[in-house]
Short mmCIF file of C-alpha atoms in Angstrom, two decimals:
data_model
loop_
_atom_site.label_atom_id
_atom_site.label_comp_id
_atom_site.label_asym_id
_atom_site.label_seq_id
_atom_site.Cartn_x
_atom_site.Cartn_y
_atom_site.Cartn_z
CA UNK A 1 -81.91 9.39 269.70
CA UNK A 2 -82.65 7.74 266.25
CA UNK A 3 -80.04 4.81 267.15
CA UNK A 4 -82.43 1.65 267.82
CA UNK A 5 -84.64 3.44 264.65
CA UNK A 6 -81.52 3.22 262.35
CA UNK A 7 -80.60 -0.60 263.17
CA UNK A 8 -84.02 -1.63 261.25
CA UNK A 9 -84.93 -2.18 257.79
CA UNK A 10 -85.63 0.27 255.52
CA UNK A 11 -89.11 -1.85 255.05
CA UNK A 12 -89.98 -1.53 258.73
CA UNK A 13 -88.61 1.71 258.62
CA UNK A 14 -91.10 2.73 256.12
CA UNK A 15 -93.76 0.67 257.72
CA UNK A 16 -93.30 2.51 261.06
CA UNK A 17 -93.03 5.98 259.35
CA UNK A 18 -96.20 4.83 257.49
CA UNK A 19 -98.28 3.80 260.62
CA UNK A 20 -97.24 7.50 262.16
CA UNK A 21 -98.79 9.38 259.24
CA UNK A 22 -101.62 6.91 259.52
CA UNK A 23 -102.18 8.26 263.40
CA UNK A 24 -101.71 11.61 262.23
CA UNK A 25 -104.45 11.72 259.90
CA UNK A 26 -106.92 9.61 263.15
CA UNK A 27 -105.24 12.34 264.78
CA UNK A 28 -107.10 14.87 262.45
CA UNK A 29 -110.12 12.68 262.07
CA UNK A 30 -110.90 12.82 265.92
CA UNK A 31 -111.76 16.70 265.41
CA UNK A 32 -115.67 15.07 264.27
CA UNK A 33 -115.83 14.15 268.05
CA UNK A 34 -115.34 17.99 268.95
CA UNK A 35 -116.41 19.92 266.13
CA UNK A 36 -119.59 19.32 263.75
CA UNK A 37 -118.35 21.54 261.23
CA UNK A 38 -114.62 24.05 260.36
CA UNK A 39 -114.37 27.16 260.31
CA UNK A 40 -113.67 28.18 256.38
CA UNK A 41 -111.25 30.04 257.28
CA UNK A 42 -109.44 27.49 258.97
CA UNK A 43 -110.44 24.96 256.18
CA UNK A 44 -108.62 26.91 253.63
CA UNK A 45 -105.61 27.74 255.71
CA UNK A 46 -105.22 24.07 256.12
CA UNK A 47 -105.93 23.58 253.18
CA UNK A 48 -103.15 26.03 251.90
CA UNK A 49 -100.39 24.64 254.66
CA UNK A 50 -100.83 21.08 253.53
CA UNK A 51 -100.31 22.06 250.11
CA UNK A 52 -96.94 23.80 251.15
CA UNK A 53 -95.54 20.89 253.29
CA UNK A 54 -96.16 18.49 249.89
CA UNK A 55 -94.47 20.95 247.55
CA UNK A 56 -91.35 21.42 249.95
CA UNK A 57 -91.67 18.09 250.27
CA UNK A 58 -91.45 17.07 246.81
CA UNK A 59 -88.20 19.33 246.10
CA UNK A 60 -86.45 19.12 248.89
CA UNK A 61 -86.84 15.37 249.97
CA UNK A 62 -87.80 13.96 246.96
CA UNK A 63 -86.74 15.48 243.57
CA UNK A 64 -83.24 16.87 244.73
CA UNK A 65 -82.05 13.60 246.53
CA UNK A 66 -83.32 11.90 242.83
CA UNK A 67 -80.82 14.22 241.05
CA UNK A 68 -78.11 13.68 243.65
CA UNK A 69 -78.02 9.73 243.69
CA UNK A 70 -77.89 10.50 239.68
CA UNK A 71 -74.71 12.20 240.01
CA UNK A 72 -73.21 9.81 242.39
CA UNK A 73 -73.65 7.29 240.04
CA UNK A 74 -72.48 8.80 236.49
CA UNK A 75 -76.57 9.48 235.27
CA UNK A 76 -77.34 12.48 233.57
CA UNK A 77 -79.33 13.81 236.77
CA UNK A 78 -82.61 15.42 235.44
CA UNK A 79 -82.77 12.08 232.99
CA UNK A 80 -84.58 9.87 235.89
CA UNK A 81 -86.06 13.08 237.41
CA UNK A 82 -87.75 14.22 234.59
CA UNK A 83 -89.16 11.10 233.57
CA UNK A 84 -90.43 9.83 237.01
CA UNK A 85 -91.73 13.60 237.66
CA UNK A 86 -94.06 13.08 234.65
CA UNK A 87 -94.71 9.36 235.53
CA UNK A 88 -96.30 9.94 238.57
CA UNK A 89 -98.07 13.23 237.54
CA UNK A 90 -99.84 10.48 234.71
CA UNK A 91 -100.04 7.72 237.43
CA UNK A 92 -102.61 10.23 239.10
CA UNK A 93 -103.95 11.17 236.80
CA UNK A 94 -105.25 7.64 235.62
CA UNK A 95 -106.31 7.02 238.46
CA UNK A 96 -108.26 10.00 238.90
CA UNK A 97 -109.78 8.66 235.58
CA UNK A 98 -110.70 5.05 236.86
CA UNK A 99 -111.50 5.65 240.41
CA UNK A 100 -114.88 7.47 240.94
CA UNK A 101 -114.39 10.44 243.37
CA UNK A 102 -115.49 13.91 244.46
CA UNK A 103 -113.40 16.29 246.51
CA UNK A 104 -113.57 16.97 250.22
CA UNK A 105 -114.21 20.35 249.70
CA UNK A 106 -116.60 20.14 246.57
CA UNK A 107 -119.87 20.60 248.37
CA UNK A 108 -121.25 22.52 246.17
CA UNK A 109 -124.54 21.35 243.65
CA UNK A 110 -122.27 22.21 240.43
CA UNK A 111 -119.80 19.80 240.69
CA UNK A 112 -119.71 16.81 238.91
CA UNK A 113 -118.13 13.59 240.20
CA UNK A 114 -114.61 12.91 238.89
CA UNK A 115 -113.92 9.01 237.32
CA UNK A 116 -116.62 6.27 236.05
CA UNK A 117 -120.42 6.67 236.46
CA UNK A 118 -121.44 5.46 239.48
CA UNK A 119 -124.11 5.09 242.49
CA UNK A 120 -122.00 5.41 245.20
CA UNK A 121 -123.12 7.73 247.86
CA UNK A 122 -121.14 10.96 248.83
CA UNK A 123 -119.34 9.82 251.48
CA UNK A 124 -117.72 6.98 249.91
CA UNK A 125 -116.65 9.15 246.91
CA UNK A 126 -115.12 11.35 249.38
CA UNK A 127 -113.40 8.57 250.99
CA UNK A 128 -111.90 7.01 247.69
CA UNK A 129 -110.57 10.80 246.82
CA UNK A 130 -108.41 11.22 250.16
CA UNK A 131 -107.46 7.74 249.79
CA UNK A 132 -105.98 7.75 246.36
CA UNK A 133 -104.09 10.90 246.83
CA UNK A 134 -102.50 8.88 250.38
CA UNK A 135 -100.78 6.85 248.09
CA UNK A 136 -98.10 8.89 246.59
CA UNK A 137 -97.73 10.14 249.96
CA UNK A 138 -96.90 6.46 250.90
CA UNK A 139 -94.81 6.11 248.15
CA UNK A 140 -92.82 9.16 249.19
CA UNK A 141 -91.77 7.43 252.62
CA UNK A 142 -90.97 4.37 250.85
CA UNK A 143 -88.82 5.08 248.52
CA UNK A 144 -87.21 7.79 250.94
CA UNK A 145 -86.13 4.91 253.20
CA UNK A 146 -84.91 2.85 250.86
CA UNK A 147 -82.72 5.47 249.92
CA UNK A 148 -80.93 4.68 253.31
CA UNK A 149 -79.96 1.69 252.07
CA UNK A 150 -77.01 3.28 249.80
CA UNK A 151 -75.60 3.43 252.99
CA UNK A 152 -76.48 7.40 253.40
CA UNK A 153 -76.93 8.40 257.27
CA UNK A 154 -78.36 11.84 255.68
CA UNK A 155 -81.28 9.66 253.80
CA UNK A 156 -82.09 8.41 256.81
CA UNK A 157 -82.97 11.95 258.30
CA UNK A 158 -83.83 13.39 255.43
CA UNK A 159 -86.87 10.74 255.76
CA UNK A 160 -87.93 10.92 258.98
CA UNK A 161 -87.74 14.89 258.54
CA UNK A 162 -90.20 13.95 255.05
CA UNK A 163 -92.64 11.21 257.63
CA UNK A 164 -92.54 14.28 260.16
CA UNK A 165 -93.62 16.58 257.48
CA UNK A 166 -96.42 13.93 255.78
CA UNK A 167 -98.06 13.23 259.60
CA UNK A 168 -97.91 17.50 260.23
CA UNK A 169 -100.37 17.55 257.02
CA UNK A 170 -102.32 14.62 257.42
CA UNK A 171 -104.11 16.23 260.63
CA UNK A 172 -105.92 18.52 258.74
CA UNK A 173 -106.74 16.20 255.68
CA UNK A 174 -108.34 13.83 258.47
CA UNK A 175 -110.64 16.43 259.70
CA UNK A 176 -111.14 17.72 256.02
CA UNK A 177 -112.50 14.42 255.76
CA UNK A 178 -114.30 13.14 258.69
CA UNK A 179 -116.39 16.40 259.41
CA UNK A 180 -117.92 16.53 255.45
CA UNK A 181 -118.72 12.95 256.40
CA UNK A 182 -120.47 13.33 259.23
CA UNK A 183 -122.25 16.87 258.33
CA UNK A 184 -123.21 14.17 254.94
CA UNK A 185 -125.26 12.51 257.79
CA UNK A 186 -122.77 9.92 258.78
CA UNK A 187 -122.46 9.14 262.59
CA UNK A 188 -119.54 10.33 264.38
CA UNK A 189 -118.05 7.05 264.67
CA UNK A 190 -118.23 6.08 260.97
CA UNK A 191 -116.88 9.56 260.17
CA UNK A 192 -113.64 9.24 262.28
CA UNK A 193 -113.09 5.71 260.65
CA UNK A 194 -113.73 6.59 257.37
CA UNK A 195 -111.50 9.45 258.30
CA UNK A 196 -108.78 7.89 259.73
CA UNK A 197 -109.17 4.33 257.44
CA UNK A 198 -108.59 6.87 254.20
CA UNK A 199 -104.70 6.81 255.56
CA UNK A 200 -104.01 3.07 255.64
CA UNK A 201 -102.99 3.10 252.30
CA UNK A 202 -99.92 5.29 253.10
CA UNK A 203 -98.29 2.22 255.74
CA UNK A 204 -99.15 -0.26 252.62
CA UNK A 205 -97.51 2.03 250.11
CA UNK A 206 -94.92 2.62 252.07
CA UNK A 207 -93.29 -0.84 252.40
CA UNK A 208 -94.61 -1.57 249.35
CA UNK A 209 -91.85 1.49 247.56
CA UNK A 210 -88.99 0.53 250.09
CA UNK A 211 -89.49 -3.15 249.04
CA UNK A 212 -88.76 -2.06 245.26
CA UNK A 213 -86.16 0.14 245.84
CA UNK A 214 -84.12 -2.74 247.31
CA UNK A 215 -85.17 -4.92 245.41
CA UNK A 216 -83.22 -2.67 242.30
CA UNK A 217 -81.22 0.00 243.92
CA UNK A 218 -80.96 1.89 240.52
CA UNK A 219 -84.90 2.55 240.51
CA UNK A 220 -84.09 4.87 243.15
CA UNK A 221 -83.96 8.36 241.61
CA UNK A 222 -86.79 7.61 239.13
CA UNK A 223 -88.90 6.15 242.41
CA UNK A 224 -88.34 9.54 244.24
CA UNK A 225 -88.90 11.57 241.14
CA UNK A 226 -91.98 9.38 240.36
CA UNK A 227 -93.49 9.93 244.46
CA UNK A 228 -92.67 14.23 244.09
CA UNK A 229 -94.63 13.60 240.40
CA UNK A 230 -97.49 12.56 242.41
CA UNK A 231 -97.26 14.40 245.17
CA UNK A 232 -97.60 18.05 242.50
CA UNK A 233 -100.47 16.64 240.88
CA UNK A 234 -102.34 16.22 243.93
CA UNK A 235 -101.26 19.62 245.15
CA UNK A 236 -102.38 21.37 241.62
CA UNK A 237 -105.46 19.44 241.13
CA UNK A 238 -106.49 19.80 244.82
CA UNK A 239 -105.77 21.21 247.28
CA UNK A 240 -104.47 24.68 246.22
CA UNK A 241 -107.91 25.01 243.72
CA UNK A 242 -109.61 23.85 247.37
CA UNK A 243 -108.06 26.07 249.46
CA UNK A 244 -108.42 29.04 247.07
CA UNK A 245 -112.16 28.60 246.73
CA UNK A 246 -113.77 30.67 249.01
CA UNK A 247 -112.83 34.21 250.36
CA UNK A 248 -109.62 33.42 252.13
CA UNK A 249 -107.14 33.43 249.73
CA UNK A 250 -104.83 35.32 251.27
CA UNK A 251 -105.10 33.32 254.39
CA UNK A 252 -104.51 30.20 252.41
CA UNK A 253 -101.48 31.73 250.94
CA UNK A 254 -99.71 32.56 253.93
CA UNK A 255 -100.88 29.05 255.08
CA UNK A 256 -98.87 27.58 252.11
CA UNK A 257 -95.90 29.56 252.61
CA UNK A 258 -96.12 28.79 256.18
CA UNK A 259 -96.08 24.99 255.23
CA UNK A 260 -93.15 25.17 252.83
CA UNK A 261 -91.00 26.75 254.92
CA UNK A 262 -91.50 24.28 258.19
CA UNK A 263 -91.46 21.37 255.98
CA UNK A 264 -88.27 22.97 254.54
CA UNK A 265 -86.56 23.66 257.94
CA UNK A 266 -87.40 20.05 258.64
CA UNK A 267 -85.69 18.68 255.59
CA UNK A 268 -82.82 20.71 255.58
CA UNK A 269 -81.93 20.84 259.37
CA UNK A 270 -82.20 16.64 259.49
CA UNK A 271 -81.17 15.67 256.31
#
């Protein structure tokens, strides 16, 4: 099924993978065309089951292939884990510190924009937020396909099972985007490409962390480590605060358990 896939690069591999999640999330985005506003209820849940895909994600495709590859090659294992875990954790958060931004789900007259001082309006804040937390998920396919080039036919599933995973969660981060857009008085149109234009970062980022990883092979644990590092901060910062924010915590729970285990099945059963 995946033999024509597996004859590529690992770049175009990763590009491909990249563009899916990228349709995913227009995918998601679309919903403005239906819907003018979502449920809370199905907000948080969302919400909840994104955040469980990128934690199962992070472990399972990201952090424990890191500490494998270690092993293989005579590293102490949780050396490069540990240190690219924290990297990317601090990678976010400078951004978060140099990019201007304000959640998807921060509606609310309290909160105060995250990042520099600045005049943009509300929908372009909300646009730079979904966009710089894309990129570690970009990062994450990237590096997971250059892992195939060790020569590992397991990679190779284990990162389609991780792009499967990524485009599963990036349906409701498009519509957690586009619909605050357009309910900011946005047209429909604009929403769904702000929406869907918030994702192009993850086809970029994705060739742009298989490139490296060929380009030095031994990178590659501390480059998946570095992607799951990412990937928590987002989910602590984010989306669990988001989804636990109103009156459906429970809901968002289950919704995060839900996530962890499909995104686990995924990994485990293909890679």
């Amino acid at each position: 099924m995946f033999e024509w896939f597996s004859e590529l690069s690992p770049m175009i591999q990763a590009g491909i993978a990249g563009l899916f999640t990228w349709l995913m999330t227009a995918l998601g985005a679309s919903i403005v065309f239906i819907f003018k506003t979502v449920n809370k209820k199905v907000l948080n849940t969302m919400q909840g089951f994104a955040a469980g895909v990128m934690i199962a994600a992070s472990f399972w495709s990201l952090l424990a292939p890191a500490i494998s590859f270690s092993e293989e090659n005579g590293v102490t294992p949780w050396i490069p884990a540990a240190i690219g875990f924290l990297s990317g954790g601090l990678f976010i958060r400078l951004l978060d510190v140099v990019i201007p931004h304000i959640h998807p789900n921060a509606s609310n007259p309290n909160h105060i924009n995250e990042g520099p001082d600045t005049n943009l309006k509300k929908s372009t804040l909300l646009f730079l937020a979904i966009t710089m937390h894309n990129i570690p998920e970009g990062l994450a396919l990237g590096v997971a396909f250059g892992g195939v080039a060790t020569g590992n036919t397991a990679a190779l599933m284990g990162a389609i099972g991780l792009a499967i995973g990524i485009g599963i969660q990036n349906i409701p981060e498009g519509s957690a985007l586009s619909l605050p857009i357009h309910g900011d008085g946005k047209s429909k149109l604009k929403a769904f490409n702000l929406g869907h234009g918030s994702a192009i970062v993850e086809p970029i980022f994705a060739i742009v962390g298989a490139g490296a990883v060929l380009l030095v092979t031994p990178i590659l644990p501390y480059a998946l480590a570095f992607a799951a590092g990412a990937m928590i901060f987002v989910v602590v910062e984010e989306l669990i605060p988001e989804s636990q924010s109103g009156d459906n915590t429970d809901l968002a729970t289950l919704g995060l358990m839900a996530g962890f285990t499909i995104m686990m099945i995924l990994d485990v059963s293909l890679g």
